[in-house]
Tab-separated table of C-alpha atoms and ligand atoms in Angstrom:
chain	number	residue	atom	x	y	z
A	3	MET	CA	-0.056	0.049	-0.048
A	4	LYS	CA	1.090	3.294	-0.872
A	5	ILE	CA	0.419	6.844	0.300
A	6	ILE	CA	0.576	9.638	-2.045
A	7	CYS	CA	-0.122	13.306	-1.385
A	8	ILE	CA	-1.422	15.881	-3.907
A	9	GLY	CA	0.474	19.384	-2.954
A	10	ARG	CA	-0.498	22.855	-4.304
A	11	ASN	CA	-4.604	21.541	-5.245
A	12	TYR	CA	-5.950	25.131	-3.358
A	13	VAL	CA	-5.518	28.305	-4.832
A	14	ASP	CA	-5.900	29.962	-1.355
A	15	HIS	CA	-3.148	27.385	-0.012
A	16	ILE	CA	-0.854	27.885	-2.778
A	17	LYS	CA	-1.032	31.860	-1.977
A	18	GLU	CA	-0.566	31.576	1.870
A	19	LEU	CA	2.719	29.645	0.903
A	20	HIS	CA	3.453	32.140	-2.022
A	21	HIS	CA	3.820	28.976	-4.627
A	22	THR	CA	2.479	29.507	-8.273
A	23	VAL	CA	-0.635	27.526	-9.727
A	24	PRO	CA	1.178	24.285	-11.036
A	25	ALA	CA	0.011	23.041	-14.493
A	26	ASP	CA	0.274	19.224	-13.614
A	27	PRO	CA	-0.784	18.146	-10.324
A	28	VAL	CA	2.254	17.744	-7.764
A	29	PHE	CA	2.452	14.649	-6.120
A	30	PHE	CA	4.952	13.345	-2.841
A	31	LEU	CA	5.113	9.922	-1.517
A	32	LYS	CA	4.473	9.008	2.310
A	33	PRO	CA	5.536	5.369	3.576
A	34	ASP	CA	2.666	3.315	5.314
A	35	THR	CA	4.280	3.901	8.381
A	36	ALA	CA	3.171	7.107	8.463
A	37	LEU	CA	-0.440	5.962	8.836
A	38	LEU	CA	-1.694	7.086	12.278
A	39	ILE	CA	-5.275	5.702	12.698
A	40	ARG	CA	-8.468	4.814	15.401
A	41	ASN	CA	-7.922	8.520	16.919
A	42	ARG	CA	-4.861	7.525	18.375
A	43	PRO	CA	-2.693	10.406	19.947
A	44	PHE	CA	0.370	12.080	17.845
A	45	TYR	CA	3.423	12.373	19.694
A	46	TYR	CA	5.538	15.505	18.802
A	47	PRO	CA	8.573	14.568	17.388
A	48	ASP	CA	12.168	15.355	18.689
A	49	PHE	CA	13.598	16.226	14.994
A	50	SER	CA	11.100	19.417	14.306
A	51	ARG	CA	10.258	22.718	16.238
A	52	LEU	CA	7.674	23.405	13.474
A	53	ILE	CA	4.920	20.613	12.832
A	54	HIS	CA	1.763	22.184	10.473
A	55	HIS	CA	-1.135	20.877	10.577
A	56	GLU	CA	-3.029	20.222	6.521
A	57	VAL	CA	-6.432	18.519	6.902
A	58	GLU	CA	-7.515	16.857	3.286
A	59	LEU	CA	-10.031	14.557	1.913
A	60	VAL	CA	-8.263	11.061	0.988
A	61	MET	CA	-9.309	8.417	-1.660
A	62	LYS	CA	-9.138	4.750	-1.174
A	63	ILE	CA	-8.200	3.104	-4.720
A	64	SER	CA	-10.738	0.048	-5.127
A	65	LYS	CA	-8.730	-1.560	-7.982
A	66	VAL	CA	-5.553	-2.047	-9.586
A	67	GLY	CA	-4.956	0.598	-12.848
A	68	LYS	CA	-2.320	2.091	-14.921
A	69	ASN	CA	-2.795	4.898	-17.722
A	70	ILE	CA	-6.277	5.345	-16.592
A	71	GLN	CA	-8.324	8.202	-18.264
A	72	PRO	CA	-9.824	10.752	-16.711
A	73	ALA	CA	-13.367	9.503	-17.801
A	74	PHE	CA	-13.065	6.074	-15.733
A	75	ALA	CA	-11.040	7.173	-13.090
A	76	ASN	CA	-14.315	7.445	-11.171
A	77	SER	CA	-14.357	3.736	-11.189
A	78	TYR	CA	-11.074	3.337	-9.486
A	79	PHE	CA	-12.146	4.399	-5.933
A	80	ASP	CA	-15.106	3.487	-3.554
A	81	GLU	CA	-14.285	5.640	-0.282
A	82	ILE	CA	-13.530	8.727	1.686
A	83	ALA	CA	-11.964	10.066	4.201
A	84	VAL	CA	-10.555	12.650	6.150
A	85	GLY	CA	-6.927	13.262	7.104
A	86	LEU	CA	-4.025	15.256	8.379
A	87	ASP	CA	-1.036	15.497	6.202
A	88	PHE	CA	1.601	16.674	8.847
A	89	THR	CA	4.539	18.511	7.595
A	90	ALA	CA	7.499	19.133	9.603
A	91	ARG	CA	7.913	22.799	7.819
A	92	ASP	CA	11.076	23.896	9.215
A	93	LEU	CA	12.656	20.736	7.655
A	94	GLN	CA	10.734	21.455	4.617
A	95	ASP	CA	11.838	24.726	4.322
A	96	LYS	CA	15.646	23.588	4.843
A	97	ALA	CA	14.653	21.162	2.122
A	98	LYS	CA	13.050	23.618	-0.452
A	99	GLN	CA	15.950	26.012	-0.116
A	100	ASN	CA	18.764	23.411	-0.961
A	101	GLY	CA	16.761	21.309	-3.475
A	102	LEU	CA	16.369	18.390	-1.387
A	103	PRO	CA	13.305	15.922	-1.302
A	104	TRP	CA	10.566	16.117	1.214
A	105	ALA	CA	10.728	12.594	2.299
A	106	LEU	CA	11.926	13.519	5.725
A	107	SER	CA	9.268	16.373	6.307
A	108	LYS	CA	6.353	14.673	4.927
A	109	GLY	CA	7.225	11.206	5.458
A	110	PHE	CA	8.205	10.924	9.353
A	111	ASP	CA	6.108	8.286	11.419
A	112	HIS	CA	2.239	9.231	12.139
A	113	SER	CA	2.619	11.859	9.548
A	114	ALA	CA	-0.741	10.833	8.104
A	115	PRO	CA	-3.651	10.210	10.814
A	116	LEU	CA	-6.310	9.137	9.054
A	117	SER	CA	-10.313	8.791	9.605
A	118	ARG	CA	-12.524	5.821	9.024
A	119	PHE	CA	-13.805	5.702	5.711
A	120	VAL	CA	-17.550	6.485	3.963
A	121	PRO	CA	-18.427	4.911	0.411
A	122	LYS	CA	-18.653	7.466	-1.904
A	123	THR	CA	-21.971	6.915	-2.696
A	124	LYS	CA	-22.939	8.567	0.430
A	125	PHE	CA	-22.245	11.918	-1.049
A	126	LEU	CA	-24.715	13.382	-3.505
A	127	ASP	CA	-21.828	15.334	-5.412
A	128	LEU	CA	-18.295	14.315	-5.226
A	129	SER	CA	-17.538	18.297	-6.646
A	130	ASP	CA	-19.253	19.296	-3.372
A	131	ILE	CA	-17.752	18.029	-0.219
A	132	SER	CA	-17.077	20.232	2.303
A	133	PHE	CA	-14.631	19.752	5.272
A	134	ARG	CA	-12.838	21.377	8.050
A	135	LEU	CA	-10.502	21.519	10.795
A	136	ASP	CA	-11.052	22.418	14.536
A	137	LEU	CA	-8.006	23.183	16.495
A	138	ASN	CA	-9.283	23.337	20.003
A	139	SER	CA	-12.868	23.757	19.012
A	140	LYS	CA	-12.196	26.517	16.630
A	141	THR	CA	-11.944	25.967	13.146
A	142	VAL	CA	-8.869	26.828	11.624
A	143	GLN	CA	-9.236	25.654	7.955
A	144	THR	CA	-12.360	24.678	5.770
A	145	GLY	CA	-12.470	22.966	2.300
A	146	ASN	CA	-14.440	22.069	-0.363
A	147	SER	CA	-13.832	19.354	-3.273
A	148	GLY	CA	-15.317	21.541	-5.713
A	149	LEU	CA	-12.417	24.398	-4.801
A	150	MET	CA	-9.555	21.719	-5.664
A	151	ILE	CA	-7.488	22.816	-9.030
A	152	PHE	CA	-7.095	19.247	-9.660
A	153	SER	CA	-10.379	17.222	-9.647
A	154	PHE	CA	-10.577	13.069	-8.010
A	155	ASP	CA	-10.635	11.839	-11.507
A	156	GLN	CA	-7.690	14.057	-13.208
A	157	ILE	CA	-5.474	13.240	-9.730
A	158	ILE	CA	-6.264	9.920	-10.357
A	159	SER	CA	-5.277	9.863	-14.140
A	160	TYR	CA	-2.355	11.787	-14.007
A	161	ILE	CA	-0.641	9.474	-10.969
A	162	SER	CA	-1.699	6.451	-12.896
A	163	ARG	CA	0.548	7.794	-16.022
A	164	PHE	CA	3.631	7.035	-13.864
A	165	MET	CA	2.614	4.993	-11.068
A	166	THR	CA	0.286	1.945	-11.109
A	167	LEU	CA	-2.294	2.500	-8.298
A	168	ARG	CA	-3.444	-0.360	-6.410
A	169	THR	CA	-6.299	-1.445	-4.372
A	170	GLY	CA	-6.122	-0.155	-1.271
A	171	ASP	CA	-3.606	2.803	-1.885
A	172	LEU	CA	-4.183	5.930	-0.410
A	173	ILE	CA	-4.489	9.483	-2.220
A	174	PHE	CA	-4.538	12.397	-0.070
A	175	THR	CA	-5.860	15.170	-2.109
A	176	GLY	CA	-4.077	18.544	-0.900
A	177	THR	CA	-4.932	20.924	1.586
A	178	PRO	CA	-7.023	24.156	1.683
A	179	ALA	CA	-5.528	27.553	3.151
A	180	GLY	CA	-5.216	27.455	7.205
A	181	VAL	CA	-2.393	25.561	7.862
A	182	GLY	CA	-0.078	26.397	11.018
A	183	PRO	CA	1.617	25.001	13.551
A	184	VAL	CA	0.277	22.354	16.286
A	185	GLN	CA	1.425	22.354	19.808
A	186	LEU	CA	1.823	19.573	22.926
A	187	GLY	CA	-1.883	19.485	23.883
A	188	ASP	CA	-3.664	20.691	20.915
A	189	GLN	CA	-6.795	18.700	20.101
A	190	LEU	CA	-7.735	18.542	16.162
A	191	GLU	CA	-10.861	17.452	15.132
A	192	ALA	CA	-11.591	17.012	11.460
A	193	TYR	CA	-14.884	16.966	9.940
A	194	ILE	CA	-16.608	15.981	6.761
A	195	GLU	CA	-19.987	17.972	6.118
A	196	ASP	CA	-20.834	18.370	9.784
A	197	GLN	CA	-19.809	14.704	10.964
A	198	LYS	CA	-16.709	14.515	13.104
A	199	PHE	CA	-14.262	11.740	11.445
A	200	LEU	CA	-11.003	12.453	13.104
A	201	SER	CA	-9.418	13.378	16.620
A	202	CYS	CA	-6.164	13.731	17.186
A	203	THR	CA	-4.374	14.863	20.525
A	204	VAL	CA	-1.001	15.968	20.379
A	205	LYS	CA	1.385	14.915	22.829
B	3	MG	MG1	-0.793	18.719	2.423
């Protein structure tokens, strides 16, 4: 199982990090050891002093595929969850400055808290799924799948040109604006529509 994450998929987040809108999806990988499930706490690692939260909708791939055309991409995922793409922003900034990969800053242990999954058929319109992140009961990020630069189908199609997608692979689809640091004791709660899907305490 691999975890693929899309970067720069919401215009408002691109602006807050002073990037430009990409012509193609930007993606990177996290190892399976990044997963943090069942609302387990996140233990702040000793190698970073600036862990940022990034709330994202997550697709689960339901069958193997390569070179998937956008028109058929919809049949390659069947479930949706919400997750956090924890990012060691200090390590990432250093990597960017030096032209180095993001593996450390994005792929460390438990950098991918993930909620339970819900069948995508639960949603009337996949291009209108709202989600949000509350930090200590205050909403800090709000997003909607309709605001993604690259849709679920376009993401699947693009990735599958380069990497075979397999059943169970996870795709984090990018974060909206409002990313920011987490501190010890913080309580993070992620919602899809108005339902709480994910809780994570920072310890
Ligand atoms: Mg992200």
